[in-house]
Amino acid sequence: MEMSARTIVAGNWKMHTEAGTANALLDALVAWSAANPGHVSMVVAPPFPFLGMAVEKAGSAGSVIIAAQNCHQEEQGAFTGEVGVPMLRSIGVQACIVGHSERRQYYGEHDAIIARKIKMLLKHGLQPIYCCGENREERESGRFREVVADQIRKALGGLVPAEIAKLVVAYEPVWAIGTGLTATPEQAAEMHAFIRAELCQLAGGVAKEVPVLYGGSCKPENATGIFRGDEVNGGLIGGAALVADTFLELVRIAGAVKQH
Ligand code: 13P
């Protein structure tokens, strides 16, 4: 199943929460979403142990999409500690983050592996949320456009247009993740337009409908300006997704900005 709205606010909980806090956070998000049906898709990516509970809770409201934070590129096998896409599908997970910079940086994930994960997700009908973005040195040296273009071509170049049409892409400048630094609205708008053009080169007109989310210290204080970018279709939120009120404020802001 795909996200119904093109404006998306997604929460990546990373390795945070325990059963009690995850439970409370999910309850608050599902209750709000049930009471406020709107044109923003809310996506929540809790840690693996809480995915089953999250799907169950979201199922009752039907409006929150549950995503995993990672998956393995093989269907199944002797890969101790890993989680396969068919497992995720079998419990009702609908989407999965792939290529997050923390996975690239700490677990050596590169675009060839990411490309295989995306294929596996598409094979099983899960929506990949593909992350790209440059690090601080690449931003400062001015190479950031080439870096992001290279990531996109390596990870997505083997897909046909109909597959690219099923993706969500997140632009997450690494220098802005968890640092409190954030891209300015102009920097975000420029990179989102650049990413849109790259996607259109690969897939033609269908890429115009692919949601491109911004991620990196996105908070209610800076979201309005960032979300105003023409090619910014919402956010992928880390730290600010761990507090229900803050995350819901970001959903409201995205709804208000994108309504016009
Ligand atoms: P922060 O919002 O904590 O900077 O994290 C962004 C992110 O990495 C989302 O995937």
Coordinates of C-alpha atoms and ligand atoms in Angstrom, one line a residue:
M1 CA 0.0 0.0 0.0
E2 CA 1.3 3.4 -0.8
M3 CA 1.0 6.7 1.0
S4 CA -2.2 8.3 0.0
A5 CA -1.1 11.9 0.2
R6 CA 1.9 13.4 -1.5
T7 CA 2.7 15.6 1.5
I8 CA 4.4 13.3 4.1
V9 CA 5.7 13.8 7.6
A10 CA 7.7 10.8 8.7
G11 CA 9.2 10.1 12.1
N12 CA 12.4 8.1 12.3
W13 CA 12.7 7.1 16.0
K14 CA 16.2 5.6 15.4
M15 CA 17.4 3.6 18.4
H16 CA 15.2 5.4 20.9
T17 CA 12.2 4.4 23.1
E18 CA 11.3 1.3 25.1
A19 CA 8.0 -0.5 25.2
G20 CA 6.3 1.9 27.5
T21 CA 7.4 5.1 25.7
A22 CA 6.8 3.6 22.3
N23 CA 3.4 2.6 23.3
A24 CA 2.5 6.0 24.6
L25 CA 3.9 7.8 21.6
L26 CA 2.1 5.6 19.2
D27 CA -1.2 6.0 21.0
A28 CA -0.9 9.8 20.9
L29 CA -0.1 9.8 17.1
V30 CA -2.8 7.3 16.2
A31 CA -5.4 9.1 18.2
W32 CA -4.6 12.5 16.7
S33 CA -4.5 11.1 13.2
A34 CA -8.0 9.4 13.7
A35 CA -9.4 12.7 14.9
N36 CA -7.7 14.9 12.2
P37 CA -8.0 13.1 8.8
G38 CA -6.1 15.3 6.4
H39 CA -4.1 15.6 3.4
V40 CA -0.8 14.8 5.1
S41 CA 0.4 11.2 5.3
M42 CA 1.9 10.4 8.7
V43 CA 4.6 7.8 8.7
V44 CA 6.2 6.3 11.8
A45 CA 9.4 4.3 11.8
P46 CA 9.8 2.7 15.3
P47 CA 12.6 0.3 16.2
F48 CA 12.1 -3.4 15.1
P49 CA 10.8 -4.7 18.4
F50 CA 7.8 -2.3 18.4
L51 CA 6.8 -2.7 14.7
G52 CA 4.1 -5.4 15.4
M53 CA 2.5 -3.2 18.1
A54 CA 2.7 -0.2 15.9
V55 CA 1.0 -2.0 13.0
E56 CA -1.7 -3.2 15.3
K57 CA -2.4 0.3 16.7
A58 CA -2.2 2.0 13.4
G59 CA -4.6 -0.6 11.9
S60 CA -7.4 0.5 14.1
A61 CA -7.2 4.1 12.7
G62 CA -6.0 3.3 9.3
S63 CA -4.2 6.6 8.7
V64 CA -0.8 6.1 10.2
I65 CA 1.7 4.2 8.0
I66 CA 4.2 2.1 9.8
A67 CA 7.7 1.9 8.3
A68 CA 10.9 -0.1 9.3
Q69 CA 14.2 1.7 9.6
N70 CA 16.2 -0.9 7.7
C71 CA 15.9 -4.3 6.1
H72 CA 18.2 -6.9 4.6
Q73 CA 18.9 -7.2 0.8
E74 CA 18.3 -10.9 0.7
E75 CA 14.9 -12.5 1.1
Q76 CA 15.9 -14.9 3.9
G77 CA 18.8 -17.0 5.0
A78 CA 21.6 -17.5 7.6
F79 CA 22.1 -13.8 8.4
T80 CA 22.1 -13.8 12.2
G81 CA 20.5 -10.6 13.6
E82 CA 19.1 -9.4 10.4
V83 CA 15.5 -8.7 9.3
G84 CA 14.1 -9.7 5.9
V85 CA 11.5 -7.8 3.9
P86 CA 9.1 -10.8 3.8
M87 CA 9.0 -10.7 7.6
L88 CA 8.1 -7.1 7.6
R89 CA 5.4 -7.6 5.0
S90 CA 4.0 -10.5 6.9
I91 CA 3.2 -8.3 9.9
G92 CA 1.8 -5.5 7.8
V93 CA 4.7 -3.0 7.7
Q94 CA 4.1 -0.9 4.6
A95 CA 7.4 1.1 4.1
C96 CA 11.1 1.0 5.0
I97 CA 13.8 3.6 5.2
V98 CA 16.9 2.7 3.2
G99 CA 20.3 4.4 2.8
H100 CA 20.1 6.5 5.9
S101 CA 23.4 8.2 6.4
E102 CA 23.8 6.5 9.8
R103 CA 23.7 3.1 8.1
R104 CA 26.1 4.3 5.4
Q105 CA 28.5 5.7 8.0
Y106 CA 28.4 3.1 10.8
Y107 CA 27.5 -0.1 8.9
G108 CA 29.3 0.5 5.6
E109 CA 26.2 0.5 3.6
H110 CA 26.8 1.7 0.1
D111 CA 24.6 2.4 -2.9
A112 CA 25.1 -1.1 -4.4
I113 CA 23.6 -2.7 -1.3
I114 CA 21.0 0.0 -1.0
A115 CA 20.0 -0.7 -4.6
R116 CA 19.4 -4.3 -3.8
K117 CA 17.4 -3.4 -0.7
I118 CA 15.2 -1.2 -2.8
K119 CA 14.6 -3.9 -5.3
M120 CA 13.7 -6.4 -2.5
L121 CA 11.2 -3.9 -1.0
L122 CA 9.6 -3.2 -4.3
K123 CA 9.3 -6.9 -5.0
H124 CA 7.3 -7.4 -1.8
G125 CA 5.2 -4.3 -2.2
L126 CA 6.8 -2.1 0.5
Q127 CA 7.5 1.5 -0.2
P128 CA 11.2 2.4 0.0
I129 CA 12.1 5.8 1.6
Y130 CA 15.5 6.4 0.0
C131 CA 17.8 8.8 1.9
C132 CA 20.6 10.7 0.2
G133 CA 22.6 13.7 1.2
E134 CA 26.1 15.1 1.5
N135 CA 28.4 15.4 4.5
R136 CA 29.9 18.6 5.8
E137 CA 33.1 18.4 3.9
E138 CA 31.3 17.8 0.7
R139 CA 29.0 20.8 1.3
E140 CA 31.9 23.0 2.2
S141 CA 34.0 22.0 -0.8
G142 CA 31.1 22.7 -3.1
R143 CA 30.9 19.1 -4.4
F144 CA 27.5 18.4 -2.8
R145 CA 25.5 18.3 -6.0
E146 CA 27.8 15.7 -7.6
V147 CA 27.8 13.6 -4.5
V148 CA 24.0 13.5 -4.3
A149 CA 23.6 12.9 -8.0
D150 CA 26.1 10.0 -7.7
Q151 CA 24.2 8.5 -4.8
I152 CA 20.9 8.7 -6.7
R153 CA 22.3 7.3 -9.9
K154 CA 24.0 4.4 -8.2
A155 CA 21.1 3.5 -5.9
L156 CA 18.2 4.1 -8.3
G157 CA 19.8 3.8 -11.8
G158 CA 18.8 0.2 -12.2
L159 CA 15.1 0.9 -11.6
V160 CA 12.5 1.3 -14.4
P161 CA 10.3 4.5 -14.3
A162 CA 7.4 2.6 -12.8
E163 CA 9.6 1.5 -9.9
I164 CA 11.0 5.0 -9.3
A165 CA 7.4 6.2 -9.2
K166 CA 6.8 4.1 -6.1
L167 CA 9.6 5.7 -4.1
V168 CA 9.8 8.3 -1.4
V169 CA 13.1 10.2 -1.4
A170 CA 14.5 12.0 1.5
Y171 CA 17.2 14.7 1.2
E172 CA 19.1 14.5 4.5
P173 CA 22.3 16.6 4.5
V174 CA 24.5 14.8 7.0
W175 CA 25.8 18.0 8.5
A176 CA 22.3 18.8 9.6
I177 CA 21.4 15.5 11.2
G178 CA 21.2 15.7 15.0
T179 CA 23.5 18.7 15.0
G180 CA 21.0 21.4 15.4
L181 CA 22.3 22.9 12.2
T182 CA 19.7 22.9 9.5
A183 CA 19.7 23.7 5.8
T184 CA 18.3 27.2 5.1
P185 CA 15.0 27.2 3.2
E186 CA 17.1 28.3 0.2
Q187 CA 19.5 25.5 0.5
A188 CA 16.7 23.0 0.9
A189 CA 14.7 24.4 -2.0
E190 CA 17.8 24.3 -4.3
M191 CA 18.7 20.7 -3.4
H192 CA 15.1 19.5 -3.7
A193 CA 14.8 21.0 -7.2
F194 CA 18.1 19.4 -8.1
I195 CA 17.0 16.0 -6.8
R196 CA 13.7 16.4 -8.7
A197 CA 15.6 17.1 -11.9
E198 CA 17.9 14.0 -11.3
L199 CA 14.8 11.8 -10.7
C200 CA 13.2 13.1 -13.9
Q201 CA 16.3 12.4 -15.9
L202 CA 16.1 8.8 -14.7
A203 CA 12.4 8.2 -14.9
G204 CA 10.8 11.0 -16.9
G205 CA 7.5 12.7 -16.0
V206 CA 6.5 10.1 -13.4
A207 CA 9.2 11.4 -11.1
K208 CA 7.4 14.7 -10.7
E209 CA 5.0 12.9 -8.4
V210 CA 7.7 11.3 -6.2
P211 CA 7.6 12.9 -2.7
V212 CA 10.9 14.4 -1.7
L213 CA 11.2 15.0 2.0
Y214 CA 13.7 17.1 3.9
G215 CA 15.5 15.7 7.0
G216 CA 18.0 17.2 9.3
S217 CA 17.2 19.0 12.6
C218 CA 13.7 19.8 11.3
K219 CA 11.7 21.4 14.1
P220 CA 8.5 23.5 14.4
E221 CA 10.7 26.6 14.6
N222 CA 12.3 26.1 11.2
A223 CA 9.8 23.8 9.3
T224 CA 7.6 26.5 7.8
G225 CA 10.4 28.0 5.7
I226 CA 11.7 24.7 4.6
F227 CA 8.3 23.1 3.8
R228 CA 7.6 26.2 1.6
G229 CA 10.1 25.0 -1.0
D230 CA 8.2 24.0 -4.2
E231 CA 9.8 20.6 -4.4
V232 CA 9.8 20.0 -0.6
N233 CA 7.0 17.5 0.0
G234 CA 7.3 17.2 3.8
G235 CA 9.9 16.0 6.3
L236 CA 11.8 13.0 7.7
I237 CA 12.1 13.9 11.3
G238 CA 14.5 12.4 13.9
G239 CA 14.8 14.0 17.3
A240 CA 11.6 16.0 17.1
A241 CA 9.6 12.9 16.3
L242 CA 10.1 11.5 19.8
V243 CA 7.7 14.0 21.4
A244 CA 4.2 13.6 20.2
D245 CA 3.2 17.3 20.4
T246 CA 6.3 18.4 18.5
F247 CA 5.8 15.8 15.8
L248 CA 2.2 16.6 15.4
E249 CA 3.0 20.3 15.2
L250 CA 5.2 19.4 12.2
V251 CA 2.3 17.5 10.6
R252 CA 0.1 20.5 11.1
I253 CA 2.7 22.9 9.7
A254 CA 3.2 20.7 6.6
G255 CA -0.6 20.6 6.1
A256 CA -0.9 24.3 6.4
V257 CA 2.0 25.1 4.1
K258 CA 1.1 22.6 1.4
Q259 CA -2.6 23.4 1.4
H260 CA -2.1 26.5 -0.7
Ligands
13P1 P1 17.3 14.8 13.3 O1 15.9 15.4 13.0 O2 17.4 14.3 14.7 O3 18.4 15.7 12.8 O4 17.4 13.5 12.4 C1 17.0 13.5 11.0 C2 17.1 12.2 10.5 O5 18.2 11.6 10.4 C3 15.8 11.5 10.1 O6 16.0 10.3 9.4

